């Protein structure tokens, strides 16, 4: 597969935001892989799931900040995409919150 990369001049703040996004992605990938391993072994991955939720919210904030720094991308399509991503993130956050409540109840019942 061939990729054509368009060179875009980025400010230092934009480069920092991109770096933060990459860190979030790498950390999220590592957490997801470890959580999957634990779940495959019938082990509870509660701490990882809670950490992943926080990481996902932080990623959303960082991503929105990066998009806001790129005025050339403030088109209707990008705004729609950003809104859709924000909506998906909110739904995922609600689902994760419900999962956390369920896990908490299960832990209390085990005591």
PDB file of C-alpha atoms in Angstrom:
ATOM      1  CA  UNK A   1       0.000   0.000   0.000  1.00  0.00           C
ATOM      2  CA  UNK A   2       1.319   3.426  -0.907  1.00  0.00           C
ATOM      3  CA  UNK A   3       0.707   6.493   1.191  1.00  0.00           C
ATOM      4  CA  UNK A   4       1.053  10.017  -0.094  1.00  0.00           C
ATOM      5  CA  UNK A   5       1.969  12.278   2.772  1.00  0.00           C
ATOM      6  CA  UNK A   6       1.195  15.937   2.344  1.00  0.00           C
ATOM      7  CA  UNK A   7       3.640  18.135   4.192  1.00  0.00           C
ATOM      8  CA  UNK A   8       1.841  20.487   6.521  1.00  0.00           C
ATOM      9  CA  UNK A   9       3.707  23.096   8.516  1.00  0.00           C
ATOM     10  CA  UNK A  10       2.815  22.567  12.163  1.00  0.00           C
ATOM     11  CA  UNK A  11       3.436  24.869  15.071  1.00  0.00           C
ATOM     12  CA  UNK A  12       5.261  23.643  18.156  1.00  0.00           C
ATOM     13  CA  UNK A  13       1.926  23.386  19.997  1.00  0.00           C
ATOM     14  CA  UNK A  14       0.496  21.244  17.197  1.00  0.00           C
ATOM     15  CA  UNK A  15       3.571  19.007  17.207  1.00  0.00           C
ATOM     16  CA  UNK A  16       3.213  18.637  20.984  1.00  0.00           C
ATOM     17  CA  UNK A  17      -0.465  17.718  20.594  1.00  0.00           C
ATOM     18  CA  UNK A  18       0.412  15.092  17.965  1.00  0.00           C
ATOM     19  CA  UNK A  19       3.047  13.658  20.277  1.00  0.00           C
ATOM     20  CA  UNK A  20       0.501  13.483  23.096  1.00  0.00           C
ATOM     21  CA  UNK A  21      -1.946  11.693  20.811  1.00  0.00           C
ATOM     22  CA  UNK A  22       0.734   9.144  19.896  1.00  0.00           C
ATOM     23  CA  UNK A  23       1.508   8.537  23.575  1.00  0.00           C
ATOM     24  CA  UNK A  24      -2.201   8.040  24.283  1.00  0.00           C
ATOM     25  CA  UNK A  25      -2.493   5.566  21.401  1.00  0.00           C
ATOM     26  CA  UNK A  26       0.572   3.578  22.442  1.00  0.00           C
ATOM     27  CA  UNK A  27      -0.531   3.458  26.074  1.00  0.00           C
ATOM     28  CA  UNK A  28      -4.076   2.505  25.103  1.00  0.00           C
ATOM     29  CA  UNK A  29      -2.806  -0.307  22.903  1.00  0.00           C
ATOM     30  CA  UNK A  30      -0.634  -1.675  25.730  1.00  0.00           C
ATOM     31  CA  UNK A  31      -3.512  -1.498  28.217  1.00  0.00           C
ATOM     32  CA  UNK A  32      -5.920  -3.190  25.813  1.00  0.00           C
ATOM     33  CA  UNK A  33      -3.458  -6.012  25.098  1.00  0.00           C
ATOM     34  CA  UNK A  34      -2.780  -6.637  28.794  1.00  0.00           C
ATOM     35  CA  UNK A  35      -6.484  -6.504  29.673  1.00  0.00           C
ATOM     36  CA  UNK A  36      -7.237  -9.000  26.898  1.00  0.00           C
ATOM     37  CA  UNK A  37      -4.558 -11.356  28.245  1.00  0.00           C
ATOM     38  CA  UNK A  38      -6.004 -11.140  31.752  1.00  0.00           C
ATOM     39  CA  UNK A  39      -9.541 -11.705  30.526  1.00  0.00           C
ATOM     40  CA  UNK A  40      -8.394 -14.683  28.426  1.00  0.00           C
ATOM     41  CA  UNK A  41      -7.020 -16.211  31.633  1.00  0.00           C
ATOM     42  CA  UNK A  42     -10.325 -15.571  33.443  1.00  0.00           C
ATOM     43  CA  UNK A  43      -8.632 -12.904  35.515  1.00  0.00           C
ATOM     44  CA  UNK A  44     -10.340  -9.614  36.290  1.00  0.00           C
ATOM     45  CA  UNK A  45      -8.781  -6.593  34.591  1.00  0.00           C
ATOM     46  CA  UNK A  46     -10.639  -3.971  36.641  1.00  0.00           C
ATOM     47  CA  UNK A  47      -7.731  -1.582  37.164  1.00  0.00           C
ATOM     48  CA  UNK A  48      -6.850  -1.699  33.495  1.00  0.00           C
ATOM     49  CA  UNK A  49     -10.438  -1.066  32.418  1.00  0.00           C
ATOM     50  CA  UNK A  50     -10.710   1.926  34.735  1.00  0.00           C
ATOM     51  CA  UNK A  51      -7.383   3.270  33.509  1.00  0.00           C
ATOM     52  CA  UNK A  52      -8.425   2.788  29.905  1.00  0.00           C
ATOM     53  CA  UNK A  53     -11.581   4.827  30.478  1.00  0.00           C
ATOM     54  CA  UNK A  54      -9.559   7.733  31.840  1.00  0.00           C
ATOM     55  CA  UNK A  55      -7.084   7.440  28.986  1.00  0.00           C
ATOM     56  CA  UNK A  56      -9.886   7.466  26.409  1.00  0.00           C
ATOM     57  CA  UNK A  57     -11.357  10.649  27.881  1.00  0.00           C
ATOM     58  CA  UNK A  58      -7.941  12.289  27.901  1.00  0.00           C
ATOM     59  CA  UNK A  59      -7.381  11.225  24.281  1.00  0.00           C
ATOM     60  CA  UNK A  60     -10.692  12.829  23.268  1.00  0.00           C
ATOM     61  CA  UNK A  61      -9.713  16.101  24.919  1.00  0.00           C
ATOM     62  CA  UNK A  62      -6.277  16.082  23.297  1.00  0.00           C
ATOM     63  CA  UNK A  63      -7.720  15.206  19.878  1.00  0.00           C
ATOM     64  CA  UNK A  64     -10.311  17.985  20.051  1.00  0.00           C
ATOM     65  CA  UNK A  65      -7.606  20.444  21.085  1.00  0.00           C
ATOM     66  CA  UNK A  66      -5.441  19.406  18.147  1.00  0.00           C
ATOM     67  CA  UNK A  67      -8.295  19.807  15.664  1.00  0.00           C
ATOM     68  CA  UNK A  68      -9.091  23.241  17.066  1.00  0.00           C
ATOM     69  CA  UNK A  69      -5.487  24.286  16.397  1.00  0.00           C
ATOM     70  CA  UNK A  70      -5.856  23.530  12.691  1.00  0.00           C
ATOM     71  CA  UNK A  71      -8.022  26.268  11.207  1.00  0.00           C
ATOM     72  CA  UNK A  72      -7.532  24.915   7.684  1.00  0.00           C
ATOM     73  CA  UNK A  73      -9.430  21.797   8.790  1.00  0.00           C
ATOM     74  CA  UNK A  74     -12.434  23.618  10.216  1.00  0.00           C
ATOM     75  CA  UNK A  75     -14.703  22.533   7.422  1.00  0.00           C
ATOM     76  CA  UNK A  76     -18.224  21.253   7.804  1.00  0.00           C
ATOM     77  CA  UNK A  77     -17.124  17.642   7.267  1.00  0.00           C
ATOM     78  CA  UNK A  78     -14.444  17.789   9.958  1.00  0.00           C
ATOM     79  CA  UNK A  79     -16.864  19.417  12.383  1.00  0.00           C
ATOM     80  CA  UNK A  80     -19.361  16.647  11.667  1.00  0.00           C
ATOM     81  CA  UNK A  81     -16.672  14.000  12.174  1.00  0.00           C
ATOM     82  CA  UNK A  82     -15.554  15.612  15.420  1.00  0.00           C
ATOM     83  CA  UNK A  83     -19.142  15.730  16.654  1.00  0.00           C
ATOM     84  CA  UNK A  84     -19.658  12.092  15.728  1.00  0.00           C
ATOM     85  CA  UNK A  85     -16.459  11.053  17.508  1.00  0.00           C
ATOM     86  CA  UNK A  86     -17.470  13.035  20.574  1.00  0.00           C
ATOM     87  CA  UNK A  87     -20.883  11.327  20.542  1.00  0.00           C
ATOM     88  CA  UNK A  88     -19.346   7.877  20.189  1.00  0.00           C
ATOM     89  CA  UNK A  89     -16.990   8.688  23.048  1.00  0.00           C
ATOM     90  CA  UNK A  90     -19.873   9.774  25.260  1.00  0.00           C
ATOM     91  CA  UNK A  91     -21.762   6.551  24.562  1.00  0.00           C
ATOM     92  CA  UNK A  92     -18.628   4.491  25.251  1.00  0.00           C
ATOM     93  CA  UNK A  93     -18.085   6.423  28.472  1.00  0.00           C
ATOM     94  CA  UNK A  94     -21.630   5.655  29.645  1.00  0.00           C
ATOM     95  CA  UNK A  95     -21.216   1.967  28.797  1.00  0.00           C
ATOM     96  CA  UNK A  96     -17.890   1.845  30.644  1.00  0.00           C
ATOM     97  CA  UNK A  97     -19.462   3.557  33.654  1.00  0.00           C
ATOM     98  CA  UNK A  98     -22.185   0.895  33.744  1.00  0.00           C
ATOM     99  CA  UNK A  99     -19.514  -1.810  33.501  1.00  0.00           C
ATOM    100  CA  UNK A 100     -17.658  -0.205  36.404  1.00  0.00           C
ATOM    101  CA  UNK A 101     -20.827  -0.195  38.505  1.00  0.00           C
ATOM    102  CA  UNK A 102     -21.411  -3.870  37.708  1.00  0.00           C
ATOM    103  CA  UNK A 103     -17.809  -4.742  38.583  1.00  0.00           C
ATOM    104  CA  UNK A 104     -18.100  -2.777  41.828  1.00  0.00           C
ATOM    105  CA  UNK A 105     -21.280  -4.631  42.798  1.00  0.00           C
ATOM    106  CA  UNK A 106     -19.612  -7.962  42.034  1.00  0.00           C
ATOM    107  CA  UNK A 107     -16.628  -7.044  44.195  1.00  0.00           C
ATOM    108  CA  UNK A 108     -18.885  -6.045  47.090  1.00  0.00           C
ATOM    109  CA  UNK A 109     -20.799  -9.320  46.791  1.00  0.00           C
ATOM    110  CA  UNK A 110     -17.535 -11.269  46.960  1.00  0.00           C
ATOM    111  CA  UNK A 111     -16.617  -9.721  50.317  1.00  0.00           C
TER     112      UNK A 111
END
